Short mmCIF file of C-alpha atoms in Angstrom, two decimals:
data_model
loop_
_atom_site.label_atom_id
_atom_site.label_comp_id
_atom_site.label_asym_id
_atom_site.label_seq_id
_atom_site.Cartn_x
_atom_site.Cartn_y
_atom_site.Cartn_z
CA MET E 1 -23.94 21.05 7.23
CA ILE E 2 -23.33 18.24 6.08
CA TYR E 3 -23.87 16.97 2.37
CA GLN E 4 -23.86 13.12 1.09
CA LEU E 5 -22.82 11.85 -1.44
CA LYS E 6 -22.76 8.94 -3.56
CA ILE E 7 -20.16 8.77 -6.00
CA THR E 8 -20.61 5.68 -7.98
CA LEU E 9 -17.74 4.76 -10.58
CA SER E 10 -18.54 4.92 -14.18
CA HIS E 11 -19.27 2.05 -16.93
CA ILE E 12 -18.89 -1.22 -14.63
CA LYS E 13 -21.19 -2.82 -14.34
CA PRO E 14 -22.24 -3.75 -11.48
CA PRO E 15 -22.21 -0.32 -9.58
CA ILE E 16 -19.54 0.09 -8.02
CA TRP E 17 -19.94 2.44 -5.76
CA ARG E 18 -20.02 4.28 -2.24
CA ARG E 19 -22.29 7.29 0.13
CA ILE E 20 -20.44 9.24 2.21
CA LEU E 21 -20.95 11.77 4.85
CA ILE E 22 -19.01 15.24 4.59
CA ASP E 23 -18.79 18.16 6.08
CA SER E 24 -19.65 20.86 3.38
CA GLU E 25 -16.57 22.99 4.48
CA SER E 26 -14.31 20.44 2.94
CA THR E 27 -12.01 21.17 0.38
CA PHE E 28 -12.80 19.30 -2.86
CA GLU E 29 -8.73 18.13 -2.50
CA ASP E 30 -10.33 16.87 1.14
CA LEU E 31 -13.22 14.84 -0.74
CA ASP E 32 -9.95 13.44 -3.70
CA GLU E 33 -8.70 11.97 -0.95
CA LEU E 34 -11.24 10.38 0.54
CA ILE E 35 -12.29 9.22 -2.52
CA GLN E 36 -8.65 7.69 -3.09
CA MET E 37 -9.10 5.64 -0.25
CA MET E 38 -12.60 4.41 -0.37
CA PHE E 39 -12.61 2.76 -3.60
CA ASP E 40 -8.60 1.42 -3.12
CA TRP E 41 -6.89 3.57 -5.02
CA GLU E 42 -3.71 4.78 -4.95
CA ASP E 43 -2.95 8.22 -5.92
CA MET E 44 -0.02 7.93 -8.28
CA HIS E 45 -2.20 9.58 -11.34
CA LEU E 46 -4.18 13.30 -11.95
CA HIS E 47 -7.43 13.77 -11.36
CA GLN E 48 -9.86 16.71 -11.98
CA PHE E 49 -13.33 17.40 -10.41
CA GLU E 50 -15.65 18.99 -12.84
CA MET E 51 -19.16 20.20 -11.72
CA ARG E 52 -22.27 19.85 -14.18
CA LYS E 53 -24.10 20.95 -11.97
CA THR E 54 -24.49 23.38 -9.06
CA ASN E 55 -27.29 24.94 -7.27
CA GLY E 56 -29.84 23.20 -10.04
CA GLN E 57 -28.55 25.20 -12.81
CA ARG E 58 -26.39 23.05 -15.41
CA THR E 59 -21.94 24.31 -15.25
CA THR E 60 -18.69 23.70 -16.23
CA THR E 61 -16.40 23.97 -14.17
CA PHE E 62 -13.43 22.45 -13.54
CA ILE E 63 -11.22 22.25 -10.58
CA GLU E 64 -7.91 20.70 -10.54
CA PRO E 65 -4.85 20.40 -7.83
CA THR E 66 -1.65 22.12 -8.19
CA THR E 67 1.11 20.73 -10.41
CA PRO E 68 5.00 21.34 -11.84
CA ASP E 69 4.93 23.82 -14.43
CA ASP E 70 5.98 21.24 -16.77
CA VAL E 71 3.56 18.60 -16.00
CA THR E 72 1.07 19.95 -16.51
CA ASP E 73 2.58 21.43 -19.77
CA ASN E 74 3.15 17.58 -20.75
CA PHE E 75 -0.61 16.65 -20.61
CA GLN E 76 -2.24 19.65 -21.88
CA LEU E 77 -0.84 18.87 -24.19
CA TYR E 78 -2.60 15.23 -24.27
CA PHE E 79 -5.52 15.95 -22.66
CA SER E 80 -6.86 18.60 -23.68
CA GLN E 81 -10.19 19.02 -20.51
CA PHE E 82 -6.94 19.03 -18.09
CA GLY E 83 -6.47 23.19 -17.82
CA ALA E 84 -8.40 23.50 -19.43
CA PHE E 85 -9.43 26.96 -18.12
CA ASN E 86 -6.86 29.61 -17.21
CA PRO E 87 -6.57 30.13 -14.87
CA PRO E 88 -8.86 26.59 -12.39
CA LEU E 89 -9.73 26.58 -10.02
CA ASN E 90 -7.32 24.78 -6.95
CA THR E 91 -9.11 22.06 -4.55
CA GLU E 92 -6.98 22.99 -2.30
CA ASN E 93 -9.10 26.19 -1.87
CA GLU E 94 -12.52 25.60 -3.71
CA ARG E 95 -14.74 24.03 -1.03
CA LEU E 96 -17.61 21.71 -1.43
CA LYS E 97 -20.27 24.05 -0.32
CA THR E 98 -19.56 26.74 -2.94
CA HIS E 99 -20.56 24.30 -5.87
CA PHE E 100 -22.45 21.96 -3.94
CA LYS E 101 -25.51 23.70 -3.35
CA LYS E 102 -29.08 22.51 -3.86
CA GLU E 103 -29.23 18.42 -4.27
CA LYS E 104 -28.79 16.33 -7.16
CA ASP E 105 -26.08 19.41 -7.82
CA ARG E 106 -23.73 16.33 -9.75
CA CYS E 107 -20.13 16.78 -11.64
CA ILE E 108 -17.89 13.72 -12.61
CA TYR E 109 -14.62 13.03 -10.50
CA THR E 110 -11.65 11.82 -13.33
CA TYR E 111 -8.71 10.51 -12.34
CA ASP E 112 -5.82 8.68 -14.25
CA LEU E 113 -6.56 11.52 -17.21
CA GLY E 114 -4.67 8.45 -19.19
CA GLU E 115 -7.44 5.23 -18.54
CA ASP E 116 -9.95 7.65 -17.28
CA TRP E 117 -11.13 6.50 -14.65
CA GLN E 118 -14.48 8.59 -14.17
CA HIS E 119 -16.61 8.55 -10.67
CA GLU E 120 -20.30 10.57 -11.02
CA ILE E 121 -20.65 12.55 -7.70
CA ILE E 122 -24.04 13.30 -6.74
CA LEU E 123 -25.24 15.20 -3.55
CA GLU E 124 -28.20 13.40 -2.34
CA LYS E 125 -28.92 15.73 1.07
CA ILE E 126 -28.20 17.72 3.05
CA VAL E 127 -28.56 16.92 6.85
CA GLN E 128 -27.26 18.02 10.60
CA PRO E 129 -23.91 17.67 11.57
CA GLN E 130 -25.39 14.52 14.16
CA PRO E 131 -23.10 14.83 17.75
CA GLU E 132 -22.57 11.07 18.15
CA ILE E 133 -21.36 10.57 13.90
CA GLU E 134 -17.11 11.47 13.24
CA TYR E 135 -17.42 12.91 9.81
CA PRO E 136 -16.59 11.94 7.46
CA TYR E 137 -18.29 9.02 7.14
CA CYS E 138 -19.48 6.40 5.16
CA VAL E 139 -23.00 5.28 5.31
CA LYS E 140 -22.54 2.17 2.39
CA ALA E 141 -20.37 0.69 0.02
CA MET E 142 -21.21 -1.97 -2.95
CA ARG E 143 -18.71 -4.09 -4.21
CA ALA E 144 -14.64 -3.97 -4.20
CA ALA E 145 -12.69 -1.34 -6.56
CA PRO E 146 -11.33 -2.78 -9.42
CA GLY E 147 -7.05 -1.99 -9.53
CA GLU E 148 -6.25 0.88 -10.52
CA ASP E 149 -3.68 -0.56 -12.97
CA PRO E 150 -4.62 -0.52 -16.73
CA PHE E 151 -2.88 -4.20 -16.91
CA SER E 152 -4.93 -5.52 -13.74
CA GLU E 153 -8.60 -7.27 -13.43
CA SER E 154 -11.24 -6.92 -11.49
CA ILE E 155 -11.33 -8.46 -7.62
CA GLN E 156 -13.52 -11.78 -8.53
CA GLY E 157 -15.51 -12.96 -5.91
CA GLU E 158 -18.78 -11.93 -4.20
CA VAL E 159 -17.47 -9.29 -1.15
CA ASN E 160 -19.60 -8.97 1.63
CA ASN E 161 -19.91 -5.13 1.37
CA GLU E 162 -20.86 -4.49 5.84
CA GLU E 163 -17.53 -5.90 6.11
CA LEU E 164 -16.35 -3.52 3.81
CA ARG E 165 -18.19 -0.25 4.64
CA GLU E 166 -16.45 -0.86 8.16
CA MET E 167 -13.39 -1.02 6.67
CA ILE E 168 -13.69 2.05 4.94
CA ASN E 169 -14.79 3.60 7.93
CA ILE E 170 -11.38 2.75 10.11
CA GLN E 171 -9.28 4.49 7.35
CA LEU E 172 -11.56 7.46 7.72
CA ALA E 173 -10.69 8.00 11.09
CA GLU E 174 -7.39 6.97 11.33
CA HIS E 175 -7.13 8.75 8.66
CA THR E 176 -9.20 12.25 10.13
CA HIS E 177 -7.47 10.85 13.60
CA ILE E 178 -4.03 11.97 11.87
CA LEU E 179 -5.20 14.70 10.06
CA ASN E 180 -6.49 16.58 13.69
CA GLU E 181 -3.37 15.83 14.93
CA ILE E 182 -1.76 18.07 12.10
CA ALA E 183 -4.39 20.88 11.97
CA SER E 184 -3.73 20.83 15.87
CA GLU E 185 0.45 20.90 15.77
CA HIS E 186 -0.02 23.96 13.16
CA ALA E 187 -3.03 25.63 15.18
CA HIS E 188 -0.24 26.19 18.44
CA GLN E 189 2.69 26.84 16.19
CA ASN E 190 0.36 29.51 14.94
CA LYS E 191 -0.98 30.70 18.26
CA GLU E 192 3.00 30.73 19.26
CA ALA E 193 3.80 32.62 15.92
CA HIS E 194 0.57 35.54 15.84
CA LEU E 195 1.82 36.24 19.44
CA LEU E 196 5.94 37.20 19.00
CA ASP E 197 3.78 38.93 15.75
CA LEU E 198 1.69 40.81 18.37
CA THR E 199 4.73 41.51 20.48
CA GLN E 200 6.82 43.36 18.96
CA THR E 201 3.53 45.61 17.60
CA PHE E 202 2.90 46.65 21.22
CA ASN E 203 5.96 47.34 21.47
CA GLN E 204 6.56 49.84 18.41
CA MET E 205 3.46 50.87 20.36
CA ALA E 206 5.24 52.11 23.58
CA LEU E 207 2.24 53.00 25.39
CA TRP E 208 4.27 53.40 28.31
CA GLU E 209 4.90 56.33 27.41
CA PHE E 210 1.31 57.35 27.38
CA LEU E 211 0.62 55.35 29.66
CA ASN E 212 1.38 54.92 33.63
CA ASP E 213 0.69 51.29 35.51
CA ASP E 214 -1.68 52.46 37.42
CA GLN E 215 -4.83 53.74 34.52
CA ILE E 216 -5.98 50.37 33.92
CA ILE E 217 -6.73 48.94 30.93
CA VAL E 218 -10.22 46.51 32.31
CA ILE E 219 -10.72 43.38 28.45
CA TRP E 220 -12.85 41.02 28.63
CA VAL E 221 -11.69 37.83 28.54
CA PRO E 222 -14.45 35.03 26.73
CA ILE E 223 -12.60 32.23 27.00
CA ILE E 224 -12.31 32.38 31.02
CA GLN E 225 -15.72 34.73 30.46
CA ASP E 226 -14.46 37.21 33.21
CA TYR E 227 -12.47 40.25 32.98
CA ALA E 228 -8.83 40.42 32.97
CA TYR E 229 -7.14 43.84 34.21
CA CYS E 230 -4.06 44.97 32.07
CA SER E 231 -1.43 47.12 33.04
CA VAL E 232 1.83 48.61 30.53
CA LEU E 233 4.80 48.50 32.01
CA GLY E 234 7.38 51.19 31.37
CA ALA E 235 6.64 54.60 32.26
CA MET E 236 9.36 54.55 35.12
CA LYS E 237 11.89 53.19 32.30
CA GLU E 238 12.82 50.91 34.79
CA GLU E 239 11.08 47.44 33.22
CA PHE E 240 8.47 47.17 30.22
CA GLY E 241 6.09 44.80 29.12
CA LEU E 242 2.01 43.75 29.89
CA ALA E 243 1.18 42.53 33.44
CA CYS E 244 -2.66 41.27 33.01
CA TYR E 245 -4.12 40.18 36.32
CA LEU E 246 -7.30 37.32 35.14
CA GLY E 247 -10.57 37.01 36.69
CA ASN E 248 -11.45 38.19 40.38
CA ASP E 249 -7.82 36.41 42.07
CA GLY E 250 -5.63 39.05 39.41
CA LEU E 251 -7.97 41.52 40.68
CA LYS E 252 -7.65 41.24 45.04
CA ALA E 253 -3.70 40.86 43.26
CA LEU E 254 -3.92 44.20 41.64
CA HIS E 255 -5.50 46.53 44.20
CA SER E 256 -3.31 44.55 46.82
CA THR E 257 -0.75 45.87 44.50
CA LEU E 258 -1.01 49.15 44.36
CA ASN E 259 -2.24 49.86 47.90
CA GLY E 260 0.97 48.14 48.32
CA GLU E 261 0.13 45.42 49.83
CA PHE E 262 1.76 42.80 49.51
CA HIS E 263 5.21 43.06 51.84
CA HIS E 264 7.15 40.34 50.35
CA HIS E 265 8.09 38.28 47.21
CA GLU E 266 6.62 35.31 47.89
CA ALA E 267 2.39 36.42 49.44
CA ILE E 268 2.90 37.59 45.42
CA LEU E 269 3.59 34.05 44.49
CA PHE E 270 0.23 31.99 47.13
CA GLU E 271 -2.02 34.43 45.46
CA GLN E 272 -1.14 36.29 42.16
CA ARG E 273 -3.49 35.17 39.06
CA SER E 274 -1.58 36.85 36.24
CA ILE E 275 0.05 36.57 33.07
CA LEU E 276 3.30 39.21 32.13
CA LEU E 277 4.31 39.97 29.82
CA SER E 278 8.57 41.18 29.83
CA LEU E 279 10.36 43.05 26.56
CA SER E 280 13.95 42.06 28.64
CA ASP E 281 17.36 41.79 28.01
CA ARG E 282 18.30 38.63 26.19
CA ASN E 283 20.85 37.00 28.90
CA GLU E 284 17.49 37.73 30.66
CA LEU E 285 15.86 34.60 28.91
CA GLU E 286 15.73 31.33 30.40
CA PRO E 287 16.44 28.96 27.94
CA GLU E 288 13.06 27.72 27.14
CA ASP E 289 12.06 31.90 25.92
CA HIS E 290 14.96 31.13 23.74
CA GLU E 291 13.95 28.22 22.09
CA PHE E 292 10.33 29.73 21.85
CA ILE E 293 11.39 32.23 19.44
CA LYS E 294 13.62 30.59 17.58
CA ALA E 295 11.02 27.87 16.40
CA GLN E 296 9.19 29.97 15.67
CA ASN E 297 12.19 31.75 13.34
CA ALA E 298 11.38 34.77 15.03
CA SER E 299 14.37 37.55 15.43
CA PHE E 300 15.17 40.49 18.21
CA ARG E 301 17.59 42.58 18.48
CA GLY E 302 18.30 45.53 21.30
CA LYS E 303 17.80 45.77 25.35
CA LYS E 304 14.10 45.21 26.24
CA GLN E 305 13.16 43.93 23.48
CA TRP E 306 13.41 40.07 23.58
CA PRO E 307 9.63 39.09 24.88
CA MET E 308 9.05 37.34 27.99
CA PHE E 309 5.69 34.85 29.24
CA ARG E 310 5.21 33.94 32.71
CA SER E 311 1.89 32.89 33.51
CA PHE E 312 1.70 32.75 36.89
CA LYS E 313 -0.87 31.29 39.87
CA PRO E 314 -1.50 30.84 43.23
CA ALA E 315 0.45 28.65 45.13
CA TYR E 316 2.43 27.29 42.09
CA TYR E 317 5.83 28.72 41.16
CA PRO E 318 6.04 31.09 37.84
CA TRP E 319 6.03 29.03 34.66
CA PHE E 320 6.21 29.28 31.26
CA ILE E 321 1.78 29.74 29.11
CA ASN E 322 0.20 27.28 28.23
CA ASP E 323 -1.93 26.95 25.11
CA GLU E 324 -4.96 28.75 26.91
CA GLU E 325 -3.00 32.01 28.43
CA ILE E 326 -1.35 32.21 25.21
CA GLU E 327 -5.04 32.46 23.42
CA ILE E 328 -6.05 35.02 25.99
CA LEU E 329 -2.45 36.47 25.97
CA ASN E 330 -3.14 36.63 21.98
CA GLY E 331 -6.83 38.11 22.30
CA LEU E 332 -5.61 40.81 25.06
CA LEU E 333 -2.98 42.21 22.95
CA GLU E 334 -4.99 42.35 19.99
CA GLN E 335 -7.37 44.80 21.88
CA MET E 336 -4.34 47.13 22.97
CA ILE E 337 -3.00 47.68 19.50
CA GLU E 338 -6.78 48.03 18.56
CA ILE E 339 -6.62 51.09 21.05
CA ALA E 340 -3.31 52.67 20.89
CA PRO E 341 -3.98 55.07 18.38
CA PHE E 342 -6.37 56.33 20.31
CA ILE E 343 -4.61 56.48 23.46
CA ARG E 344 -1.63 57.95 21.70
CA GLN E 345 -3.21 60.55 19.51
CA ASN E 346 -5.46 61.70 23.46
CA GLU E 347 -8.08 59.96 21.96
CA TYR E 348 -9.26 57.98 24.79
CA ASN E 349 -9.42 58.89 28.86
CA ILE E 350 -7.35 56.45 31.01
CA PRO E 351 -8.37 57.17 34.61
CA THR E 352 -6.15 55.57 37.57
CA ALA E 353 -7.09 52.61 39.04
CA PHE E 354 -7.69 55.49 41.90
CA GLU E 355 -9.55 58.08 39.68
CA GLY E 356 -13.56 56.28 39.38
CA PRO E 357 -14.19 54.29 36.65
CA TRP E 358 -11.89 52.50 35.03
CA PHE E 359 -11.67 52.28 30.73
CA THR E 360 -13.18 48.73 29.33
CA ARG E 361 -13.37 47.22 26.30
CA LYS E 362 -16.41 44.39 26.15
CA LEU E 363 -18.24 42.54 23.28
CA ASP E 364 -22.20 43.01 22.61
CA GLN E 365 -24.28 41.12 22.12
CA ASN E 366 -23.08 40.65 18.09
CA GLN E 367 -20.04 39.90 19.25
CA MET E 368 -18.52 43.43 18.11
CA TRP E 369 -16.18 45.56 20.85
CA TYR E 370 -17.20 47.93 22.69
CA ASN E 371 -16.17 51.15 25.28
CA ALA E 372 -17.16 51.13 27.99
CA TYR E 373 -16.57 52.18 31.70
CA ILE E 374 -16.85 50.45 34.61
CA GLU E 375 -16.46 50.20 38.92
CA PRO E 376 -14.90 47.29 39.46
CA SER E 377 -15.75 45.41 42.99
CA LEU E 378 -13.43 42.71 44.82
CA GLU E 379 -15.99 39.84 44.47
CA ASN E 380 -16.30 37.35 47.99
CA PRO E 381 -19.38 35.61 46.79
CA ILE E 382 -20.47 33.18 49.89
CA LYS E 383 -19.18 29.81 49.03
CA GLN E 384 -21.00 26.63 49.85
CA PRO E 385 -20.46 24.55 52.42
CA ALA E 386 -17.34 21.79 51.66
CA HIS E 387 -18.52 18.77 50.71
CA LEU E 388 -18.21 15.62 52.71
CA PHE E 389 -15.05 13.32 50.62
CA ILE E 390 -15.08 10.60 52.91
CA ASN E 391 -16.59 7.58 51.71
CA GLU E 392 -18.73 5.45 54.91
CA LEU E 393 -17.05 3.15 55.14
CA ASP E 394 -13.96 4.85 56.43
CA LEU E 395 -16.35 6.35 58.68
CA MET E 396 -16.60 3.94 60.30
CA ARG E 397 -13.17 2.49 60.94
CA VAL E 398 -12.14 6.08 62.26
CA LYS E 399 -15.27 5.70 64.65
CA LYS E 400 -14.11 2.54 66.59
CA LEU E 401 -10.98 4.24 68.22
CA LYS E 402 -10.99 5.35 71.11
CA VAL E 403 -11.48 9.59 72.02
CA ALA E 404 -8.47 11.19 73.55
CA ASP E 405 -8.38 13.94 76.14
CA VAL E 406 -5.89 15.64 73.85
CA THR E 407 -6.47 19.24 72.20
CA LEU E 408 -4.31 19.64 69.25
CA GLU E 409 -3.30 22.86 67.41
CA ILE E 410 -3.48 22.09 63.34
CA GLY E 411 -2.16 25.00 61.72
CA SER E 412 -1.25 25.44 57.96
CA PHE E 413 1.04 27.87 55.84
CA PHE E 414 2.87 27.39 52.33
CA ALA E 415 6.60 26.03 51.74
CA SER E 416 9.12 28.94 51.10
CA GLU E 417 10.61 26.25 48.32
CA PRO E 418 8.28 24.75 45.19
CA VAL E 419 8.74 21.82 44.83
CA GLN E 420 8.10 19.22 41.07
CA SER E 421 5.75 15.97 41.45
CA GLU E 422 8.16 15.23 37.82
CA GLU E 423 10.61 16.05 36.35
CA ASP E 424 8.71 18.35 33.63
CA ASP E 425 5.77 19.39 35.87
CA ARG E 426 4.61 23.52 36.49
CA PRO E 427 6.85 23.81 40.19
CA PHE E 428 4.76 24.02 43.27
CA PHE E 429 4.72 25.41 46.39
CA PRO E 430 3.96 22.34 48.89
CA PHE E 431 0.39 23.08 51.54
CA VAL E 432 1.71 22.60 55.28
CA VAL E 433 -0.07 21.30 57.56
CA ILE E 434 1.07 20.93 61.07
CA ALA E 435 -0.31 19.06 64.04
CA MET E 436 0.78 19.77 67.40
CA ASN E 437 0.20 18.41 70.66
CA LYS E 438 -1.64 22.05 73.07
CA GLN E 439 -0.08 21.23 76.47
CA ASN E 440 3.55 20.83 75.29
CA GLY E 441 3.46 22.29 71.91
CA MET E 442 4.38 18.73 70.45
CA ILE E 443 5.06 18.13 66.64
CA THR E 444 2.06 15.27 66.50
CA PHE E 445 1.62 15.30 62.21
CA ILE E 446 3.56 17.17 59.53
CA GLU E 447 2.05 16.42 55.76
CA LEU E 448 3.11 18.34 52.32
CA LEU E 449 -0.11 18.77 50.27
CA GLN E 450 -0.57 20.33 46.51
CA HIS E 451 -3.04 23.37 46.70
CA ASP E 452 -5.61 21.66 43.97
CA ASN E 453 -8.21 19.04 45.44
CA LEU E 454 -7.44 21.14 48.46
CA GLU E 455 -10.87 20.59 50.86
CA GLU E 456 -10.78 16.58 49.56
CA ASN E 457 -7.11 16.37 50.70
CA LEU E 458 -7.29 17.94 53.98
CA GLN E 459 -10.25 15.15 55.24
CA LYS E 460 -8.36 12.26 54.00
CA LEU E 461 -5.28 14.25 55.82
CA LEU E 462 -6.96 14.10 59.33
CA LEU E 463 -8.68 10.70 59.08
CA LYS E 464 -4.50 10.04 57.98
CA LEU E 465 -3.74 12.14 61.21
CA ILE E 466 -6.08 9.76 63.66
CA HIS E 467 -5.01 6.28 62.71
CA GLN E 468 -1.67 7.56 62.81
CA LEU E 469 -2.64 8.62 66.37
CA LEU E 470 -4.73 5.54 66.68
CA SER E 471 -7.04 7.48 68.60
CA ILE E 472 -9.27 10.88 67.55
CA PRO E 473 -8.54 13.77 70.07
CA LYS E 474 -10.78 15.04 72.12
CA GLN E 475 -10.48 18.97 70.64
CA ILE E 476 -8.75 20.66 67.48
CA GLU E 477 -7.71 24.78 66.96
CA ILE E 478 -7.77 25.47 64.05
CA GLU E 479 -6.83 29.64 62.94
CA SER E 480 -7.02 29.06 58.98
CA GLU E 481 -10.26 29.13 56.61
CA PRO E 482 -9.72 27.45 54.20
CA LEU E 483 -9.11 24.58 57.08
CA HIS E 484 -12.10 25.30 59.08
CA ARG E 485 -13.69 24.84 55.89
CA ALA E 486 -12.80 21.72 54.73
CA LEU E 487 -12.57 20.13 58.18
CA THR E 488 -16.42 20.25 58.82
CA PRO E 489 -18.55 18.40 57.14
CA LEU E 490 -16.06 15.37 57.86
CA ILE E 491 -16.02 16.86 61.62
CA ALA E 492 -19.91 17.00 62.17
CA HIS E 493 -19.40 12.82 61.84
CA LEU E 494 -16.17 12.07 64.28
CA PRO E 495 -16.74 13.15 68.03
CA ILE E 496 -14.70 15.48 67.78
CA LYS E 497 -15.05 19.90 68.97
CA MET E 498 -13.75 21.84 66.40
CA ASN E 499 -12.70 25.49 67.71
CA HIS E 500 -11.88 27.92 65.41
CA VAL E 501 -8.80 31.02 67.37
CA GLU E 502 -7.39 33.48 66.11
CA ALA E 503 -4.11 32.49 66.56
CA LEU E 504 -2.48 29.19 67.92
CA VAL E 505 -0.23 29.42 70.86
CA HIS E 506 3.13 26.65 68.37
CA LEU E 507 2.12 26.93 65.41
CA GLU E 508 5.00 30.21 64.28
CA ASP E 509 7.42 28.71 66.18
CA ALA E 510 6.86 25.49 64.54
CA LYS E 511 6.37 26.57 61.24
CA GLU E 512 10.16 28.27 61.54
CA MET E 513 11.27 25.19 62.51
CA VAL E 514 9.69 23.34 59.73
CA LEU E 515 10.87 25.89 57.54
CA SER E 516 14.46 25.88 59.08
CA SER E 517 14.47 22.45 58.14
CA MET E 518 13.17 22.06 54.48
CA GLU E 519 15.95 24.76 53.41
CA HIS E 520 18.45 22.29 54.62
CA SER E 521 17.35 19.13 53.64
#
């Protein structure tokens, strides 16, 4: 909820006050920082909150900042109200909603306990948050505050209150932006530290002593709104860890792995969607892995004890996991650790992938975890037709070209070596598109594409090929389903006959030549 607070500087005439909207989850320390900004104080002195009314009832509750013991002792000698309660409530811990419960609840904020700048804070309204407003927000500001130095004089002359309000909101927005960046960085660091803690606990559970890698545990992942299919590695005492196959693409890769359908390493790279936790030897780690561990002040010792985290994504090189994948893996490890004692005591039946329904962890309507068994199925949804990504002007231009009596074979395959767009980008395997004259096998066109936005890029590529040939081929033959799907909307607007064939006559020879050339370049 959002609180509308009116903060008035006491004993000043004409009155100086600010009206703000602030999240009820904010702490009193947050409120102190806002008051300092709105009244142009410099936060050079101690402050104190004294609740006078909570939930409509009179009260006397002091809320104070954490201060060094010697400072506290000195102030208690001269100002009996400071630290009046032992121990006083702390501004960093106490939230506004705990003390401001009803409209007209109020407190006194005292800044500089020597000069006794007192501010009356009244809860005027409790309202719903509005998506178009960034909180905290100053609704109104009346008059500039005097300087906080005891020898300074109040600001003389007229102050434009609207300009003052706008200036305050600019300061609040900048302050909020800085706090959000700090919070984001802390959250990121906390997620990484939590991942290493969970990994150590998972390692200690040694589930590979109780499960084979074909005993799959299925876990719902709220972030991707799909299942992860988790395989514990280590029963063969060679590789230890946890392989987590994500969603339908992950399930397809898992099925291929379990059925021995991946005949070479490259096939896994082009098809697998998973996150892999490997417990490795220290010398197997990359420098980035060591930096990740060092940044969290973590330490590991021994063989097969050092964690590596890798992301597998179709057509991309195995890479370090990103923020979302850290969050996904944290959730999966939490569930694995939750059920580990029951698995170790043989209280849960975890069938193999070939025996029947798979053991599953699901969330109910109340977001509570429960056990179930499901029969996973490979979904092959009927895809909607591809969109036409070419504009009318480009279509008109290409239609002006003559039609040539030629048949082109257009094939595609993944390059065997990854490339990077930028130095720090994740490497990817280029999608190679090659066009060959069917009559003589001559290669007329080669292009490397990134797998993202593939359908749009393939349509643009066909136009590029046509312009390069200075004519429209009368016929093209394609064996690849992705190519056929992507080009169908464009072909419908061109005088080209497209045949979907089982095999291209010249593709294998051309592929061998292109890959050989790429390897030696």
